[in-house]
Amino acid sequence: MIVLASTSSGIFIQTMVNGITLGAVYALVALGYTIVYGIVELINFAHGDVFMWSTAITLVVLNSMHVSTAVYGFTLIGLLLLMIVIGAVVSGTLNVVIERLAYRPLRKAPRLAPLIAAIGVSFILENIAELWLGASGISYPDFFPNGGIVLGDVTIQYIDVVVVVLTVGLMYGLNMLVRSTKMGKAMRATAQDPEAAALMGVDINQTISFAFLVGGVLAGVAGVFYSLVIPVYAYNVGFELGLIAFTAAVLGGIGNITGAMAGGFLIGVIKALATNYLPNGSDLSDAVVFAILVLVLALRPSGLLGQQVPDKV
Amino acid sequence: MSASPSHFQQKMQNPLKSLGLGKKIGDFLNNTKFLNRSLSWYLTGWRAGIFWGLVALFLPQLLSLSSNFLDPTYFAPNVLLLDAILCGIYVMLALGLNIVVGYAGLLDLGYVAFFVIGSYTVAFATSGIIRNIHSQVVTIPAISFWAAIPLAALIAGFMGVLLGAPTLRLRGDYLAIVTLGFGEIVPIVIKDVPFFYGALGFQVPPAPVINTPFGQVDFGNPLDFSAFYYLTLAVIILIVMFNILLRNSSIGRAWIAIREDELAASASGVNLVRIKLMAFGLGAAIGGIGGVFNGVMTSSISYDQFSFQVSISVLIMIVLGGIGSIPGVILGAILLRFIDVYVISTISTMLQTNIALANPANPFHFLVSFNLNTTKFLIFGLILLLMIILRPQGIVPNKRRQLELQGVGLAPEELSVVGEIEREESGASAPPDSVEGLGDI
């Protein structure tokens, strides 16, 4: 995330490019919020920490493999795929386990109870990570080579291209999954009416677990991407990023997959611009994102792409 | 008092009895009424009210007696009293958040924001020093500490209404995330906006000295906190009385109605937004009052004291003690502060000074360098999660809330049970003259 450009228009475009890359990460995390909310109507506060655990585990794996510098060619592709798989498995499993242990027992409880449980889980995940790897930031082995496409003043890093292309691909896959597979149909049915879906033979528990799995997998992939773009691990990264991604999901219209994607990119760009152009931007850009959240909720709670009764999942 | 149907169900499903492991053990483990009844008996009702009221009233004297058997280098009576005051501040916060979470059923995850607002209000208002937009120091006429308390309540309440107005129209979970964000943003704004002295922190003038017919009373004396202790106690009693009056008013009934069934409440003529805003604003105002006491007590405030952890700690106090139950949240606040200040630090000292653990060959050697502050929040998180899953009604349950959380649909006969319990308790409880012992009227 280095702004290399020298002219003011160059800086602006470069900021936009960086924002789009981070926006892809926000979009992936936002998809997890949206899918889960679409089906069980629960804000999974622990989702940001599920994302963080992907960064933590891949960090430890990379360190144990003694990767510290950039790698090239097939090694790069192999290592990138391996990290994506590890991140996806870790976060996917974690999300499913959380659902099973913390949310499922409370499915019939009043709304407040699962929300409070989610906060508790988030707190626990964060503090375990802090106990394990410490409270100070750890630099992430940046194995992706620097360099990129230079367009005049603006540099589009190769990692930016990879992240955005893979994110869009994942979103397309997710859309296909929800639209045209049997599991997708079950998810849509459960989102509409769990009881009716159960009467039609849909295994509700399995479907909800699957939704959590998909959300977790996307957060795991996002964790790897994020670490390659901003190569610092911090135990509390999930808290802030979760809030941003949730804003993205609300901005796009919660329960709406395309909306979460659009919201993610939009928030990414807005946050990057705020970081660059506001005094103390890196702190105040969070306040800007928060202001967007409140404004969207006040003015258009269904989000940009959501309908008045949002099309769940 | 007739037994509730859920109680019968628990008896019917007693697995130990069917295994033949003896009636007594089985009853002990399965009969939650054992825990409810006896613990509630110790904590609610008029006997408990008088007992705990006397304990609270004579706490400074009791603590000074403690120097006879506790080592005063570690447990100086005045330091213990300071702990009690800080605990009292958390009791205020828990009582305030209880209005929002317990009565109205709204989840506020950024309660620390109102705590911050209260602390900074007392700092600015009583010192009379602020900064203008160019970071220059400007003096304004200072007001007294006594005027700062209602001012802080007013400002915090206003901020609560301001925050709640756009979000309370929506579903409850949006409120949770907006308040979560608000609790994060307020410390950032304080850090980065020059008006608030940013990262430098702020000295708060001590509480004043007043002259009474019986002599001078110094509320800010750091060598003897008892005057400030009684002030804190008096404010807590006022807040408790305020809570009880609110709960028994038409507003309180409206809160319970929207908590149980928003749609039905709305159909019965409850103005949802207005009544939710009221809960949110009043809860925020009490948080502001807690902030005033915190500001004066800690004397130096800065943005990093007000983390997300404070909001969650207060939430854990409520869940631990019993959502919606006044004696419950007071107990929860005291219990969690006790675990925080005494239990965990004692364990920490024990681990660090243990000779066997100091040996690097010891397989548990790593415990010496355990970050107990982090472990503390891990433990708190576990308490929160386990309580909400296993005993969502808390240690001292509010009866109506307990039935709700157990997922019991309130059938007519159960409703009559609730009414009976509430009537009985209101008949038996003490007049509101004490802090800890107020019955769940």
Coordinates of C-alpha atoms in Angstrom, one line a residue, chain B residues 37-196:
Chain B
R37 CA -34.8 -19.7 46.3
S38 CA -32.0 -19.7 48.7
L39 CA -29.7 -17.3 46.9
S40 CA -32.6 -15.0 46.2
W41 CA -33.5 -15.2 49.9
Y42 CA -30.0 -14.0 50.8
L43 CA -30.0 -11.2 48.3
T44 CA -33.6 -10.0 48.0
G45 CA -36.5 -9.4 50.4
W46 CA -36.7 -7.3 53.5
R47 CA -34.3 -9.3 55.7
A48 CA -31.5 -9.2 53.1
G49 CA -32.4 -5.5 52.4
I50 CA -31.8 -4.6 56.0
F51 CA -28.6 -6.7 56.3
W52 CA -26.9 -5.5 53.1
G53 CA -28.1 -2.0 53.7
L54 CA -26.3 -2.0 57.1
V55 CA -23.2 -3.6 55.5
A56 CA -23.1 -0.8 52.9
L57 CA -23.7 1.9 55.5
F58 CA -21.0 0.8 57.8
L59 CA -18.5 -0.4 55.2
P60 CA -15.8 2.2 56.0
Q61 CA -16.0 1.2 59.7
L62 CA -15.9 -2.5 58.8
L63 CA -12.9 -2.0 56.6
S64 CA -11.0 -0.1 59.2
L65 CA -11.6 -3.1 61.5
S66 CA -10.1 -5.3 58.8
S67 CA -6.7 -3.9 59.5
N68 CA -6.7 -6.1 62.7
F69 CA -6.5 -9.3 60.7
L70 CA -5.4 -8.2 57.2
D71 CA -1.9 -7.0 56.4
P72 CA -2.4 -3.2 56.0
T73 CA 0.5 -2.9 53.6
Y74 CA -1.5 -4.9 51.1
F75 CA -5.0 -4.2 52.3
A76 CA -5.0 -0.7 53.7
P77 CA -8.6 0.2 54.7
N78 CA -8.5 3.4 52.6
V79 CA -7.4 1.5 49.5
L80 CA -10.1 -1.1 50.1
L81 CA -12.6 1.8 50.3
L82 CA -11.3 3.1 47.0
D83 CA -11.9 -0.3 45.5
A84 CA -15.4 -0.1 46.9
I85 CA -16.0 3.3 45.3
L86 CA -14.7 2.1 41.9
C87 CA -17.0 -0.9 42.3
G88 CA -19.8 1.5 43.1
I89 CA -19.2 3.3 39.8
Y90 CA -19.5 0.0 38.0
V91 CA -22.7 -0.6 40.0
M92 CA -24.1 2.7 38.6
L93 CA -23.1 1.7 35.1
A94 CA -24.7 -1.7 35.4
L95 CA -27.9 -0.2 36.7
G96 CA -27.9 2.2 33.8
L97 CA -27.3 -0.4 31.2
N98 CA -29.9 -2.6 32.9
I99 CA -32.5 -0.1 31.8
V100 CA -31.5 -0.4 28.2
V101 CA -30.8 -4.1 28.1
G102 CA -32.8 -5.5 30.9
Y103 CA -36.0 -3.4 30.7
A104 CA -36.3 -2.4 27.1
G105 CA -34.4 -5.4 25.7
L106 CA -32.1 -3.3 23.5
L107 CA -28.5 -4.3 23.2
D108 CA -26.1 -1.4 23.8
L109 CA -22.5 -2.5 23.1
G110 CA -21.0 1.0 23.3
Y111 CA -22.1 2.0 26.7
V112 CA -18.5 3.2 27.5
A113 CA -19.2 6.2 25.2
F114 CA -21.6 7.7 27.8
F115 CA -19.1 7.0 30.5
V116 CA -16.5 8.9 28.5
I117 CA -18.9 11.8 28.0
G118 CA -19.6 12.0 31.7
S119 CA -15.9 11.9 32.6
Y120 CA -14.9 14.6 30.1
T121 CA -17.9 16.8 31.0
V122 CA -16.9 16.9 34.7
A123 CA -13.3 17.6 33.6
F124 CA -14.1 20.5 31.4
A125 CA -17.0 21.9 33.4
T126 CA -15.3 22.0 36.8
S127 CA -11.8 23.0 35.6
G128 CA -13.2 25.6 33.2
I129 CA -10.4 24.8 30.7
I130 CA -11.2 23.9 27.1
R131 CA -9.5 24.4 23.8
N132 CA -10.7 26.2 20.8
I133 CA -10.5 24.9 17.2
H134 CA -6.9 26.1 16.9
S135 CA -5.9 24.1 20.0
Q136 CA -5.5 27.2 22.1
V137 CA -6.4 27.1 25.7
V138 CA -9.5 29.0 26.5
T139 CA -11.0 29.4 30.0
I140 CA -14.7 29.3 30.5
P141 CA -16.5 30.0 33.8
A142 CA -16.1 26.8 35.9
I143 CA -19.1 25.3 37.5
S144 CA -19.2 23.3 40.7
F145 CA -19.0 19.5 41.0
W146 CA -22.6 19.4 42.1
A147 CA -23.8 21.1 39.0
A148 CA -21.6 19.0 36.8
I149 CA -23.5 15.8 37.8
P150 CA -26.9 16.8 36.2
L151 CA -25.0 18.5 33.4
A152 CA -23.2 15.3 32.5
A153 CA -26.4 13.3 32.8
L154 CA -28.1 15.8 30.5
I155 CA -25.3 15.8 27.9
A156 CA -24.9 12.0 27.9
G157 CA -28.6 11.5 27.7
F158 CA -28.8 13.9 24.8
M159 CA -26.0 12.1 23.0
G160 CA -27.9 8.8 23.6
V161 CA -31.0 10.2 22.1
L162 CA -29.0 11.6 19.2
L163 CA -27.4 8.2 18.5
G164 CA -30.6 6.3 19.1
A165 CA -33.0 8.4 17.0
P166 CA -31.8 7.1 13.6
T167 CA -31.2 3.5 14.7
L168 CA -34.0 2.7 17.1
R169 CA -36.5 2.7 14.3
L170 CA -34.7 -0.4 13.0
R171 CA -34.4 -3.9 14.4
G172 CA -32.5 -4.4 17.6
D173 CA -29.4 -6.0 16.1
Y174 CA -28.6 -2.9 14.1
L175 CA -28.6 -0.9 17.3
A176 CA -26.1 -3.3 18.7
I177 CA -23.6 -2.7 15.9
V178 CA -24.2 1.0 15.8
T179 CA -23.5 1.3 19.5
L180 CA -20.5 -0.9 19.1
G181 CA -19.2 1.5 16.5
F182 CA -20.1 4.5 18.6
G183 CA -18.2 3.1 21.6
E184 CA -15.1 2.7 19.4
I185 CA -15.4 6.1 17.7
V186 CA -15.8 8.3 20.8
P187 CA -12.3 7.5 22.2
I188 CA -10.8 8.0 18.7
V189 CA -12.5 11.3 18.3
I190 CA -11.2 12.3 21.8
K191 CA -7.7 11.3 20.8
D192 CA -7.6 13.1 17.5
V193 CA -9.7 16.2 17.9
P194 CA -7.6 18.9 19.6
F195 CA -10.6 20.2 21.6
F196 CA -10.3 17.1 23.9

